[in-house]
């Protein structure tokens, strides 16, 4: 059965290693914070100028001067630090952030990603996404495998305006975990519980390599 | 020390003329110069180019200046959460230049720091790179980006002294320090104005050299976009 | 939060190998990593390239590493006040690259911030510009300068916590924050080590993300080069 | 009679206007701070990271962590601020400093300055001088008019390695105050008390314009 958003977030949380600094995009990526395993020590970076994002505040803790990149009210932790936007993106471009998790509208078999614009329909802007994908060594995309109208979002080539080229390393969808190699395309690593390899092949337009027995995800 | 105190927002923005380029601090509605925006609305100044990471929401922040059609161009990185903005953009009423957030921050920083151009990987191979020089360093492609400067920078701080030293609070810092340095005239509004000597020099985020005018702001609403609690 | 505490300087610099490139914070003898320098002397590591604004004095700071011939190259902006340095330089024993101080600071900042190149007016038409691209922006000439990065950055702070957050004091800040960000491995020595949560996040100068190892320093001499008083 | 160092510093102090941020080089320029007229409010910048240099400390105020660019112990004033070296030179390059006063070994009639190196003999490095002269709109040089061996230091062309091109706006020497225009050379503005125009002409190798009656300096 295909995963729900929480399932995707839980599976991505298993990719996280202790000691990492991590930037979480808006949407499913933000949910990942809730499922980081006990004992794994990480620091979450918010590109608007905070290292060490804490839990959401209680009502009497709410501070309008303390928000995350999704504009949600947050708290800080022991060891948090604050800084300006130039410093924040210096951190990102300089390769100091170990893992970036973000959503996407489309990912190509070369690791290109599109997630900021639908021409003529929706223009929210790229925010920090272009800086993140151009800079991070380790980028995991959280997304639905196919669109609501049933079209694959894992493509040979992105149809929407690009956010970054050859940058996505791994994709976790409601159906599968896939590695991306710019030279050979998607490689199927794991299936969602109850989802067949054939279903994933059907749902993937881009070049897909399936080798041997493909295990089911564990959480 | 040099005293830069002015009485209020109306006086501070008094010489902002039509067709000026402004920088406005803030990320979302966090750390925006609320008093200066209200004064701009009252002044009726038109044809503004506004450089700001976001464009406020429909009825707050820069969104108010979009409603009154005082803005002809926005340079921003993210403009979701604002239906009127998206409408003016899609209809072509408003000229919009969208930039990667880090590129925006760094171009403003470069403006203040006298760096006319720098290379960044953000936007290579995308629409943002159109017409820009691409250059390879150590096997990776980068875009040449130029500095951004403004006629006036409008920034908001938590505390400030009469010589223009500023301290921000929490994530309300965001773009304010770089914008303070990149304005020909920088106007700072503060929640708490203190005499020179009251701020610890080691904790100052924006040295007074960057600030030409400062005033004690009032009636801060500090609206929250996404009120999110555990309860 | 991630704990980066190590016991002392000897352990912190334990894996610095011959022919490493090091950045060392400080301006003159102010804000230099005294404990790390002592540990480098003890370790006997050789063939070092040292990036530091100055080279200490004959018998203190980096000057000590010059005496023992552990340094083969210096990248600095000002090396007066050091006779042994000037001798090694004029005799050709030591390779020296002299850079404008602002260019040095900005190249290090660029290294930490992922900016491979930028343009600066400093040094146009001088020896410093030899072999560098000159480019005109808005009628003025600028040089293309590249980032500087180091295998290890050795920085000194006033206070630091176990997650690597640092606060500097007075003018001992100088090059330390940029170097902290530009080192593959950054080692911070602090006068006062405190538990995570003891420092005000709003006053942190160097966020812990840049620091890989931190230790409580000891026996700071803090030698003064020009003791100057009114008395 | 030719001015001593204090005389040069006093004369330069009269160039200063209220509200200015000023960077003073090592040597005579540092002395200028002692002669800024009453009522003129300025802020002194130290490129190692301090705005608002105060007087030298009393013995019990000395702090090794608080020095100026000449490595002298200093104090701070009400309204001082501290920052790092990148920020400090951002201020300088960005044109936020209103006046730079520095020493020189040679100045050319085009406003070129040499003050950092004597090949084969002395190499102290340029420190912040190249950044300052490349960035500042208003540069005043404090120097001796001729060398100890009697050679003019106001030249057609610098003989020593250049610090910056076409940047010096004004020169104050022990003999004279001169304006520099890259196109027309030195222009004599004032004579030191008792020094004749002819003495200044003799001491100046570079092109020198003398127009009308040249007044004596006042302090």
XYZ file of C-alpha atoms in Angstrom, chain B residues 24-210:
187
model
C 12.855 46.617 3.174
C 14.042 44.182 5.836
C 12.116 41.151 6.981
C 11.416 37.502 6.257
C 7.703 37.001 5.813
C 6.202 39.410 8.340
C 9.056 38.862 10.799
C 11.328 41.871 11.262
C 9.610 44.194 8.784
C 9.751 47.995 9.170
C 6.061 48.385 10.061
C 6.208 52.079 10.918
C 8.025 53.034 7.718
C 5.562 51.066 5.597
C 2.660 52.919 7.217
C 4.415 56.231 6.582
C 4.977 55.313 2.910
C 1.256 54.584 2.583
C 0.452 58.006 4.042
C 3.018 59.783 1.870
C 1.554 58.348 -1.327
C 4.977 58.084 -2.954
C 4.677 56.095 -6.198
C 6.643 54.092 -8.729
C 8.710 52.338 -6.084
C 11.088 49.468 -6.725
C 11.093 47.350 -3.591
C 13.828 44.858 -2.760
C 12.566 42.549 -0.060
C 12.691 38.790 0.410
C 8.897 38.570 0.478
C 6.037 40.885 -0.392
C 4.076 40.649 2.819
C 0.530 39.290 2.821
C -2.519 40.855 1.199
C -3.347 43.167 4.065
C -0.047 43.614 5.877
C 3.543 44.558 5.202
C 4.520 45.370 1.618
C 1.192 43.852 0.573
C -0.388 47.156 1.631
C 1.813 49.072 -0.829
C 0.826 46.646 -3.584
C -2.857 47.264 -2.854
C -2.336 51.012 -3.348
C -0.269 50.426 -6.516
C 2.690 52.345 -5.110
C 5.076 49.586 -6.201
C 6.027 49.054 -9.854
C 8.721 46.470 -9.345
C 9.594 43.855 -6.738
C 12.913 42.050 -6.359
C 12.237 39.092 -4.071
C 12.844 35.384 -3.592
C 9.456 34.127 -2.454
C 6.087 35.719 -2.898
C 3.623 33.015 -1.937
C 0.996 33.844 0.684
C -0.063 36.932 -1.253
C -2.945 36.620 -3.713
C -2.933 40.276 -4.819
C 0.768 40.019 -5.583
C 0.323 36.861 -7.648
C -2.561 38.520 -9.520
C -0.548 41.664 -10.380
C 2.384 39.494 -11.397
C 0.428 37.156 -13.680
C -1.444 40.106 -15.228
C 1.808 41.945 -15.884
C 0.820 45.015 -13.797
C 3.801 44.464 -11.588
C 7.338 43.788 -12.751
C 8.923 41.053 -10.665
C 12.464 39.774 -10.508
C 12.667 36.536 -8.567
C 16.065 35.536 -7.207
C 17.353 32.631 -5.161
C 17.185 33.714 -1.531
C 20.903 33.249 -0.933
C 21.730 35.166 -4.109
C 19.452 37.983 -2.964
C 21.096 38.068 0.473
C 24.596 37.955 -0.994
C 23.910 40.605 -3.660
C 22.706 42.952 -0.933
C 25.669 42.090 1.245
C 27.940 42.773 -1.747
C 26.303 46.168 -2.273
C 27.109 47.236 1.248
C 30.590 45.742 1.177
C 31.767 47.249 -2.131
C 31.937 43.956 -4.037
C 30.512 44.687 -7.504
C 30.310 41.053 -8.573
C 30.707 37.518 -7.233
C 30.125 33.946 -8.336
C 27.487 31.635 -6.918
C 26.308 28.165 -7.921
C 22.641 28.976 -7.274
C 20.560 29.129 -10.445
C 23.032 27.577 -12.892
C 21.040 25.947 -15.702
C 17.794 27.674 -14.664
C 15.830 30.738 -15.794
C 17.747 32.732 -13.187
C 20.942 32.135 -15.133
C 19.572 33.510 -18.411
C 21.914 36.165 -19.779
C 24.367 35.805 -16.917
C 28.009 34.799 -17.303
C 28.695 31.174 -16.378
C 32.180 30.388 -15.179
C 33.801 27.190 -14.073
C 35.866 27.087 -10.888
C 37.407 23.795 -9.777
C 35.129 21.787 -12.071
C 31.835 23.368 -11.005
C 29.765 26.010 -12.807
C 28.856 29.311 -11.168
C 26.892 32.407 -12.168
C 28.257 35.934 -12.000
C 25.926 38.071 -9.883
C 26.173 41.811 -9.286
C 25.711 43.884 -6.162
C 22.389 45.457 -5.198
C 22.215 48.922 -3.669
C 19.257 51.106 -2.760
C 18.404 54.774 -2.486
C 16.870 54.047 0.903
C 17.020 51.018 3.167
C 14.255 50.626 5.725
C 15.223 48.293 8.531
C 13.668 47.204 11.783
C 15.654 46.365 14.904
C 14.878 45.360 18.455
C 17.166 47.860 20.171
C 19.092 50.784 18.800
C 21.067 53.711 20.143
C 21.213 57.332 19.031
C 24.391 56.734 17.004
C 22.628 54.081 14.936
C 23.988 50.884 16.473
C 21.404 48.116 16.151
C 20.639 44.802 17.809
C 18.026 42.479 16.299
C 16.050 39.778 18.054
C 15.512 36.145 17.088
C 14.898 35.469 13.417
C 13.754 39.073 12.931
C 17.383 39.761 12.032
C 17.269 38.063 8.588
C 17.922 40.587 5.769
C 18.040 43.706 7.951
C 21.811 43.873 8.614
C 22.818 43.555 4.954
C 20.193 46.046 3.854
C 21.339 48.536 6.490
C 24.759 48.502 4.811
C 23.469 48.646 1.227
C 21.327 51.783 1.444
C 22.595 55.219 0.452
C 20.302 56.426 3.237
C 19.434 53.852 5.855
C 16.486 54.462 8.145
C 16.227 52.263 11.215
C 13.116 51.891 13.315
C 13.542 50.251 16.698
C 11.324 48.845 19.403
C 13.530 50.334 22.076
C 15.723 53.368 21.592
C 18.514 53.791 24.139
C 21.245 56.402 24.682
C 24.683 55.836 23.152
C 26.678 53.734 25.568
C 23.761 51.535 26.643
C 24.475 48.716 24.183
C 27.381 46.337 24.671
C 29.711 47.088 21.705
C 30.429 43.363 21.464
C 26.758 42.552 20.876
C 25.996 45.152 18.211
C 24.764 43.493 15.004
C 24.736 46.609 12.808
C 27.410 49.226 13.556
C 26.051 52.781 13.486
C 28.193 53.764 10.486
C 25.571 52.178 8.230
